[in-house]
């Protein structure tokens, strides 16, 4: 014997529900989008604010340069104490005036630092020269400072813009953006969980129903799933599947019960005759012949019954693909075979288009069963057995009829002759299993049609079926 290998035992993977997966995925996507939009929005807003502040500062410096270049100006012209001084001070802009030696003549608020480069501007001979300083800390605030020379050594003007307030504002905006993004992510997670629960609620019902079927093996469970979406369609399909399985199980159980009941009679007769074979030497020759004939007849009937049971239970759908079939051609083969077997006159009449979609073997078996049934019950008849193939009674429908001049069918038996194993009271002495016409019914229904039977005027019976409309899904001749 070969050696059996086993995988090492390990912890079973934890199952993650579809609801959790959907909620987490929804929250993750929302978080990614929110973070991306927040970052882009903040960067755009910060860039606009900074550019705007920088453009205001640059414009003020240019205005000062243009003014000192166009006319000779002294430090007194920019003094804040002088009425009508020329320099307009924008918001968060500080101005400080330097004298000819770089000394502070009019300090700003706060006082701005003076560097050697600023003193050089104060003694510069050319008006409008400028030197700039970035990120200069004055007290607790940050400034950008530009020093513009007045020319001819008359001094300089320092223009400073505070941008620490702007950065504080941007930091506050950043914090609020982060808080808003966090709130959106949490809200998205909760909404995703609610939405996932709402969507998967019907799937949970389907799962519970499937688990109940697997646990109890009861197929009659109703699946309360509604809706027009994919989940609703799945629920209805699952409900129909359970219904068909339950019906199939019931048909199988009924077939087994009926088959067991029908098999008891020939088996009991066989058992009785076999017990007589032990005393065959004591029996007269005539009795021996009769016993052997009975055994042979019962064996044939039992064989026919078993074959028909197999055909009825298994069907031929798995081995025979649907195709375009001409029922007239099938009936012609059946009629020829019936003439050779019975020696009876069998007449075939065809009218109209007799083609349809179906399985040839099943349809030929149904026609053959009708002809054999007519020959069996009209065994001593002289009138021909009539087979009629007519189409179409309506688009795509073909009608098959077999007429005989036998004893006919009692009115109370017309609605039951297609039941399995049913045999009328006056036909129980005839050979047969009672399955032939039930197979006709199964074939007709599998091909979108129905069987029919009625009494024939002048005596006899008309039995047949219709086909058309294509094969019914799942409508095989099985149980």
Coordinates of N, CA and C in Angstrom, one line a residue, residues 276-450:
X276 N -43.3 -24.9 -8.9 CA -43.9 -26.1 -9.6 C -42.9 -26.8 -10.4
X277 N -41.8 -26.1 -10.8 CA -40.7 -26.8 -11.6 C -40.1 -27.9 -10.8
X278 N -40.1 -27.9 -9.5 CA -39.5 -28.9 -8.7 C -40.3 -30.2 -8.8
X279 N -41.6 -30.1 -9.2 CA -42.4 -31.4 -9.4 C -42.7 -31.5 -10.9
X280 N -41.9 -31.0 -11.8 CA -42.2 -31.0 -13.2 C -42.3 -32.5 -13.7
X281 N -41.5 -33.4 -13.1 CA -41.6 -34.8 -13.6 C -42.9 -35.4 -13.3
X282 N -43.6 -34.9 -12.3 CA -44.9 -35.4 -11.9 C -46.1 -34.8 -12.7
X283 N -45.8 -33.8 -13.5 CA -46.9 -33.1 -14.2 C -47.1 -33.7 -15.5
X284 N -48.3 -33.7 -16.0 CA -48.6 -34.2 -17.4 C -47.9 -33.4 -18.4
X285 N -47.6 -33.9 -19.6 CA -47.0 -33.1 -20.6 C -47.7 -31.8 -21.0
X286 N -49.0 -31.8 -21.0 CA -49.7 -30.6 -21.4 C -49.5 -29.5 -20.3
X287 N -49.5 -29.9 -19.1 CA -49.3 -29.0 -18.0 C -47.9 -28.4 -18.0
X288 N -46.9 -29.3 -18.4 CA -45.5 -28.9 -18.5 C -45.4 -27.8 -19.6
X289 N -46.0 -28.0 -20.7 CA -45.9 -27.0 -21.8 C -46.6 -25.7 -21.4
X290 N -47.7 -25.8 -20.7 CA -48.4 -24.6 -20.2 C -47.5 -23.9 -19.2
X291 N -46.8 -24.6 -18.3 CA -46.0 -24.0 -17.3 C -44.8 -23.3 -17.9
X292 N -44.2 -23.9 -18.9 CA -43.0 -23.3 -19.6 C -43.5 -22.1 -20.3
X293 N -44.6 -22.1 -21.0 CA -45.2 -21.0 -21.7 C -45.5 -19.8 -20.8
X294 N -46.0 -20.1 -19.6 CA -46.3 -19.1 -18.6 C -45.0 -18.4 -18.1
X295 N -44.0 -19.2 -17.8 CA -42.7 -18.7 -17.4 C -42.1 -17.8 -18.5
X296 N -42.2 -18.3 -19.7 CA -41.6 -17.4 -20.8 C -42.4 -16.1 -20.9
X297 N -43.7 -16.2 -20.9 CA -44.5 -14.9 -21.0 C -44.3 -14.0 -19.8
X298 N -44.2 -14.5 -18.6 CA -43.9 -13.7 -17.4 C -42.5 -13.1 -17.5
X299 N -41.6 -13.8 -18.0 CA -40.2 -13.3 -18.1 C -40.2 -12.1 -19.1
X300 N -40.9 -12.3 -20.2 CA -40.9 -11.2 -21.2 C -41.6 -10.0 -20.6
X301 N -42.7 -10.2 -19.9 CA -43.4 -9.1 -19.4 C -42.6 -8.4 -18.3
X302 N -41.9 -9.2 -17.5 CA -41.0 -8.6 -16.5 C -39.8 -7.8 -17.2
X303 N -39.3 -8.4 -18.2 CA -38.2 -7.7 -19.0 C -38.7 -6.4 -19.6
X304 N -39.9 -6.4 -20.2 CA -40.5 -5.2 -20.8 C -40.8 -4.1 -19.7
X305 N -41.3 -4.6 -18.5 CA -41.5 -3.6 -17.4 C -40.2 -3.0 -16.9
X306 N -39.2 -3.8 -16.8 CA -37.9 -3.2 -16.3 C -37.3 -2.2 -17.3
X307 N -37.4 -2.6 -18.6 CA -36.9 -1.7 -19.7 C -37.6 -0.4 -19.7
X308 N -39.0 -0.5 -19.5 CA -39.7 0.8 -19.6 C -39.5 1.6 -18.3
X309 N -39.3 0.9 -17.2 CA -38.9 1.7 -16.0 C -37.6 2.4 -16.2
X310 N -36.6 1.7 -16.7 CA -35.3 2.3 -17.0 C -35.5 3.5 -17.9
X311 N -36.2 3.3 -19.0 CA -36.4 4.4 -20.0 C -37.1 5.6 -19.3
X312 N -38.1 5.3 -18.5 CA -38.9 6.4 -17.8 C -38.0 7.1 -16.8
X313 N -37.2 6.4 -16.0 CA -36.4 7.0 -15.0 C -35.2 7.8 -15.5
X314 N -34.5 7.2 -16.5 CA -33.3 7.8 -17.0 C -33.5 8.7 -18.2
X315 N -34.5 8.4 -19.0 CA -34.7 9.2 -20.2 C -33.6 9.1 -21.2
X316 N -33.6 9.9 -22.3 CA -32.6 9.8 -23.3 C -32.0 11.2 -23.6
X317 N -32.3 12.1 -22.7 CA -31.9 13.5 -23.0 C -30.4 13.7 -22.9
X318 N -29.8 12.9 -22.0 CA -28.4 13.1 -21.8 C -27.5 12.6 -23.0
X319 N -28.1 11.6 -23.7 CA -27.4 11.0 -24.8 C -27.8 11.6 -26.2
X320 N -28.8 12.3 -26.2 CA -29.4 12.7 -27.5 C -29.5 14.2 -27.6
X321 N -28.7 14.9 -28.4 CA -28.9 16.4 -28.4 C -30.1 16.8 -29.2
X322 N -30.7 17.9 -28.9 CA -31.9 18.4 -29.7 C -31.5 18.7 -31.1
X323 N -32.4 18.5 -32.1 CA -32.1 18.9 -33.5 C -33.4 19.1 -34.2
X324 N -33.3 19.5 -35.4 CA -34.5 19.7 -36.2 C -35.0 18.3 -36.7
X325 N -36.3 18.0 -36.4 CA -36.8 16.6 -36.6 C -38.1 16.7 -37.5
X326 N -38.2 15.8 -38.4 CA -39.4 15.7 -39.2 C -40.2 14.5 -38.7
X327 N -41.3 14.8 -38.0 CA -42.1 13.7 -37.4 C -42.7 12.7 -38.4
X328 N -42.9 13.2 -39.6 CA -43.4 12.3 -40.7 C -42.4 11.2 -41.0
X329 N -41.1 11.5 -41.0 CA -40.1 10.5 -41.3 C -40.0 9.5 -40.1
X330 N -40.1 10.0 -38.9 CA -40.1 9.1 -37.7 C -41.3 8.2 -37.7
X331 N -42.5 8.8 -38.0 CA -43.7 7.9 -38.1 C -43.6 6.9 -39.2
X332 N -43.0 7.2 -40.3 CA -42.9 6.2 -41.4 C -42.1 5.0 -40.9
X333 N -41.0 5.3 -40.2 CA -40.2 4.2 -39.7 C -41.0 3.3 -38.7
X334 N -41.7 4.0 -37.8 CA -42.5 3.3 -36.8 C -43.6 2.4 -37.5
X335 N -44.3 3.0 -38.5 CA -45.4 2.3 -39.2 C -44.8 1.1 -39.9
X336 N -43.7 1.2 -40.6 CA -43.1 0.1 -41.2 C -42.7 -1.1 -40.3
X337 N -42.1 -0.7 -39.1 CA -41.8 -1.7 -38.1 C -43.1 -2.4 -37.6
X338 N -44.1 -1.6 -37.3 CA -45.4 -2.1 -36.8 C -46.0 -3.1 -37.8
X339 N -46.0 -2.8 -39.0 CA -46.5 -3.7 -40.0 C -45.8 -5.1 -40.0
X340 N -44.5 -5.0 -39.9 CA -43.7 -6.3 -39.9 C -44.0 -7.1 -38.6
X341 N -44.1 -6.4 -37.5 CA -44.3 -7.1 -36.2 C -45.7 -7.7 -36.1
X342 N -46.7 -6.9 -36.4 CA -48.1 -7.3 -36.1 C -48.8 -7.9 -37.3
X343 N -48.3 -7.6 -38.5 CA -49.0 -8.1 -39.7 C -50.3 -7.3 -40.0
X344 N -50.5 -6.2 -39.2 CA -51.7 -5.4 -39.4 C -51.4 -4.3 -40.5
X345 N -52.5 -3.9 -41.0 CA -52.5 -2.8 -41.9 C -52.4 -1.5 -41.1
X346 N -51.3 -0.7 -41.3 CA -51.1 0.6 -40.6 C -51.0 1.6 -41.7
X347 N -51.9 2.6 -41.6 CA -51.9 3.7 -42.6 C -51.3 5.0 -42.0
X348 N -50.5 5.6 -42.8 CA -49.9 6.9 -42.3 C -50.4 8.0 -43.2
X349 N -50.9 9.1 -42.6 CA -51.4 10.3 -43.3 C -50.6 11.5 -42.8
X350 N -50.1 12.3 -43.7 CA -49.3 13.5 -43.4 C -49.8 14.7 -44.1
X351 N -49.9 15.8 -43.3 CA -50.3 17.0 -44.0 C -49.6 18.2 -43.3
X352 N -49.2 19.2 -44.1 CA -48.6 20.4 -43.5 C -47.1 20.2 -43.2
X353 N -46.6 21.2 -42.6 CA -45.1 21.1 -42.2 C -45.0 20.4 -40.9
X354 N -44.4 19.2 -40.9 CA -44.3 18.4 -39.7 C -42.9 18.4 -39.0
X355 N -42.2 19.4 -39.3 CA -40.9 19.5 -38.7 C -41.0 20.3 -37.4
X356 N -40.1 20.0 -36.4 CA -40.1 20.7 -35.1 C -38.7 20.4 -34.5
X357 N -38.4 21.1 -33.4 CA -37.2 20.9 -32.7 C -37.4 19.9 -31.6
X358 N -36.6 18.9 -31.6 CA -36.7 17.9 -30.5 C -35.7 16.8 -30.6
X359 N -35.9 15.8 -29.8 CA -34.9 14.7 -29.7 C -35.6 13.5 -30.4
X360 N -35.0 13.1 -31.5 CA -35.6 12.1 -32.4 C -36.0 10.8 -31.7
X361 N -35.0 10.2 -30.9 CA -35.3 9.0 -30.2 C -36.5 9.0 -29.3
X362 N -36.6 10.1 -28.5 CA -37.7 10.2 -27.6 C -39.0 10.3 -28.4
X363 N -39.1 11.1 -29.4 CA -40.3 11.3 -30.2 C -40.7 10.0 -30.9
X364 N -39.7 9.3 -31.5 CA -40.0 8.0 -32.1 C -40.5 7.0 -31.1
X365 N -40.0 7.0 -29.9 CA -40.5 6.1 -28.9 C -41.9 6.4 -28.5
X366 N -42.3 7.7 -28.4 CA -43.7 8.1 -28.1 C -44.6 7.6 -29.2
X367 N -44.3 7.8 -30.5 CA -45.1 7.4 -31.6 C -45.2 5.9 -31.6
X368 N -44.1 5.2 -31.4 CA -44.1 3.7 -31.3 C -45.0 3.2 -30.2
X369 N -45.0 3.8 -29.0 CA -45.9 3.4 -27.9 C -47.3 3.5 -28.3
X370 N -47.7 4.6 -29.0 CA -49.1 4.8 -29.4 C -49.5 3.7 -30.4
X371 N -48.7 3.4 -31.3 CA -49.0 2.4 -32.3 C -49.1 1.0 -31.7
X372 N -48.2 0.7 -30.8 CA -48.2 -0.6 -30.1 C -49.5 -0.7 -29.2
X373 N -49.8 0.4 -28.5 CA -51.0 0.4 -27.7 C -52.3 0.1 -28.5
X374 N -52.4 0.8 -29.7 CA -53.5 0.5 -30.6 C -53.6 -0.9 -31.1
X375 N -52.4 -1.5 -31.5 CA -52.4 -2.9 -31.9 C -52.7 -3.8 -30.8
X376 N -52.3 -3.5 -29.6 CA -52.6 -4.4 -28.5 C -54.1 -4.5 -28.1
X377 N -54.7 -3.4 -28.1 CA -56.1 -3.4 -27.8 C -57.1 -3.6 -29.0
X378 N -56.5 -3.6 -30.2 CA -57.4 -3.9 -31.3 C -56.7 -5.1 -32.1
X379 N -56.4 -6.2 -31.2 CA -55.6 -7.3 -31.7 C -56.3 -8.0 -32.9
X380 N -57.6 -8.2 -32.7 CA -58.3 -9.0 -33.8 C -59.1 -8.1 -34.8
X381 N -58.7 -6.8 -34.8 CA -59.5 -5.9 -35.7 C -59.1 -6.1 -37.1
X382 N -60.0 -5.7 -38.0 CA -59.7 -5.8 -39.4 C -59.5 -4.5 -40.0
X383 N -60.0 -3.4 -39.4 CA -59.8 -2.1 -39.9 C -58.3 -1.6 -39.7
X384 N -57.8 -0.9 -40.6 CA -56.4 -0.4 -40.4 C -56.2 0.5 -39.2
X385 N -55.1 0.5 -38.6 CA -54.7 1.5 -37.6 C -54.2 2.7 -38.4
X386 N -54.8 3.9 -38.0 CA -54.5 5.1 -38.7 C -53.5 6.0 -37.9
X387 N -52.5 6.4 -38.5 CA -51.5 7.3 -37.9 C -51.5 8.6 -38.7
X388 N -51.8 9.7 -38.0 CA -51.9 11.0 -38.6 C -50.9 12.0 -38.0
X389 N -50.1 12.6 -38.9 CA -49.2 13.7 -38.5 C -49.6 14.9 -39.2
X390 N -50.0 15.9 -38.4 CA -50.6 17.2 -39.0 C -49.8 18.4 -38.4
X391 N -49.5 19.3 -39.3 CA -48.8 20.5 -38.8 C -48.9 21.6 -39.8
X392 N -48.8 22.8 -39.3 CA -48.9 23.2 -37.9 C -50.3 23.6 -37.6
X393 N -50.9 23.2 -36.4 CA -52.2 23.6 -36.0 C -52.0 25.1 -35.5
X394 N -50.9 25.4 -35.0 CA -50.5 26.8 -34.7 C -49.0 26.9 -35.0
X395 N -48.5 28.1 -35.1 CA -47.0 28.2 -35.5 C -46.1 27.3 -34.6
X396 N -45.4 26.4 -35.3 CA -44.4 25.6 -34.5 C -45.0 24.4 -33.9
X397 N -46.3 24.1 -34.1 CA -46.9 23.0 -33.4 C -47.2 21.9 -34.4
X398 N -47.0 20.6 -34.0 CA -47.3 19.4 -34.8 C -48.1 18.5 -33.9
X399 N -49.2 17.9 -34.6 CA -50.1 17.1 -33.9 C -50.0 15.6 -34.4
X400 N -49.8 14.7 -33.4 CA -49.7 13.3 -33.8 C -50.9 12.5 -33.2
X401 N -51.6 11.8 -34.1 CA -52.8 11.0 -33.7 C -52.7 9.6 -34.1
X402 N -53.1 8.6 -33.3 CA -53.2 7.2 -33.7 C -54.7 6.8 -33.4
X403 N -55.4 6.3 -34.4 CA -56.8 5.9 -34.3 C -56.9 4.4 -34.5
X404 N -57.8 3.8 -33.7 CA -58.0 2.4 -33.8 C -59.5 2.1 -33.7
X405 N -59.9 0.9 -34.0 CA -61.3 0.5 -33.9 C -61.5 -0.6 -32.8
X406 N -60.7 -0.4 -31.7 CA -60.8 -1.4 -30.6 C -62.0 -1.1 -29.7
X407 N -61.9 -1.7 -28.5 CA -63.1 -1.5 -27.6 C -63.3 -0.1 -27.1
X408 N -62.3 0.8 -27.4 CA -62.5 2.2 -26.9 C -62.1 2.3 -25.5
X409 N -62.3 3.5 -25.0 CA -61.9 3.9 -23.6 C -63.1 4.4 -22.9
X410 N -63.3 3.9 -21.6 CA -64.4 4.3 -20.8 C -64.3 5.8 -20.5
X411 N -65.4 6.5 -20.3 CA -65.3 7.9 -20.1 C -64.6 8.3 -18.8
X412 N -64.7 7.4 -17.8 CA -64.0 7.7 -16.5 C -62.5 7.4 -16.6
X413 N -62.1 6.7 -17.6 CA -60.6 6.4 -17.8 C -59.9 7.3 -18.6
X414 N -60.6 8.2 -19.3 CA -59.9 9.1 -20.3 C -58.9 10.0 -19.6
X415 N -59.2 10.4 -18.4 CA -58.3 11.4 -17.7 C -57.2 10.7 -17.0
X416 N -57.1 9.3 -16.9 CA -56.2 8.6 -16.1 C -55.3 7.7 -17.0
X417 N -55.5 7.6 -18.2 CA -54.8 6.6 -19.0 C -53.3 6.9 -19.2
X418 N -53.0 8.2 -18.9 CA -51.6 8.7 -19.1 C -50.8 8.6 -17.7
X419 N -51.5 8.2 -16.7 CA -50.8 8.0 -15.4 C -50.0 6.7 -15.4
X420 N -48.9 6.8 -14.6 CA -48.0 5.6 -14.6 C -48.7 4.4 -14.0
X421 N -48.5 3.3 -14.6 CA -49.0 2.0 -14.1 C -50.5 1.9 -14.1
X422 N -51.2 2.9 -14.6 CA -52.7 2.8 -14.6 C -53.1 2.0 -15.8
X423 N -54.0 1.1 -15.4 CA -54.6 0.2 -16.4 C -56.1 0.1 -16.1
X424 N -56.9 0.3 -17.2 CA -58.4 0.2 -17.0 C -58.8 -1.2 -16.6
X425 N -60.0 -1.3 -16.0 CA -60.4 -2.6 -15.4 C -60.6 -3.6 -16.5
X426 N -61.0 -3.2 -17.7 CA -61.2 -4.2 -18.8 C -59.9 -4.5 -19.5
X427 N -58.8 -3.8 -19.1 CA -57.6 -4.0 -19.9 C -56.5 -4.7 -19.0
X428 N -56.9 -5.1 -17.8 CA -55.9 -5.7 -16.9 C -55.5 -7.1 -17.3
X429 N -56.4 -7.7 -18.1 CA -56.0 -9.1 -18.6 C -55.1 -9.0 -19.8
X430 N -54.9 -7.8 -20.4 CA -54.0 -7.6 -21.5 C -52.5 -7.5 -21.0
X431 N -51.6 -8.0 -21.8 CA -50.2 -7.8 -21.5 C -49.8 -6.3 -21.5
X432 N -48.8 -6.0 -20.7 CA -48.3 -4.6 -20.6 C -48.0 -4.2 -19.2
X433 N -47.3 -3.1 -19.1 CA -46.9 -2.6 -17.8 C -47.7 -1.4 -17.3
X434 N -48.4 -0.7 -18.2 CA -49.1 0.5 -17.9 C -48.2 1.7 -17.9
X435 N -47.0 1.6 -18.5 CA -46.1 2.7 -18.6 C -46.0 3.4 -20.0
X436 N -46.5 2.7 -21.0 CA -46.3 3.1 -22.4 C -46.9 4.5 -22.6
X437 N -48.2 4.8 -22.2 CA -48.8 6.1 -22.4 C -48.2 7.1 -21.4
X438 N -47.7 6.7 -20.2 CA -47.1 7.7 -19.4 C -45.8 8.3 -20.0
X439 N -45.1 7.4 -20.7 CA -43.9 7.8 -21.4 C -44.3 8.8 -22.5
X440 N -45.4 8.6 -23.2 CA -45.9 9.5 -24.2 C -46.2 10.9 -23.6
X441 N -46.8 10.9 -22.4 CA -47.0 12.2 -21.8 C -45.7 12.9 -21.4
X442 N -44.8 12.1 -20.9 CA -43.5 12.8 -20.5 C -42.8 13.3 -21.8
X443 N -42.8 12.6 -22.9 CA -42.2 13.1 -24.1 C -42.9 14.4 -24.6
X444 N -44.2 14.3 -24.6 CA -44.9 15.5 -25.1 C -44.7 16.7 -24.3
X445 N -44.7 16.6 -22.9 CA -44.5 17.7 -22.1 C -43.1 18.2 -22.1
X446 N -42.1 17.3 -22.4 CA -40.7 17.7 -22.5 C -40.5 18.5 -23.8
X447 N -41.4 18.4 -24.8 CA -41.3 19.1 -26.0 C -42.3 20.2 -26.2
X448 N -42.8 20.7 -25.0 CA -43.7 21.9 -25.0 C -45.0 21.6 -25.5
X449 N -45.5 20.3 -25.4 CA -46.8 19.9 -25.9 C -47.6 19.2 -24.8
X450 N -48.6 18.4 -25.2 CA -49.4 17.8 -24.2 C -50.1 16.5 -24.8

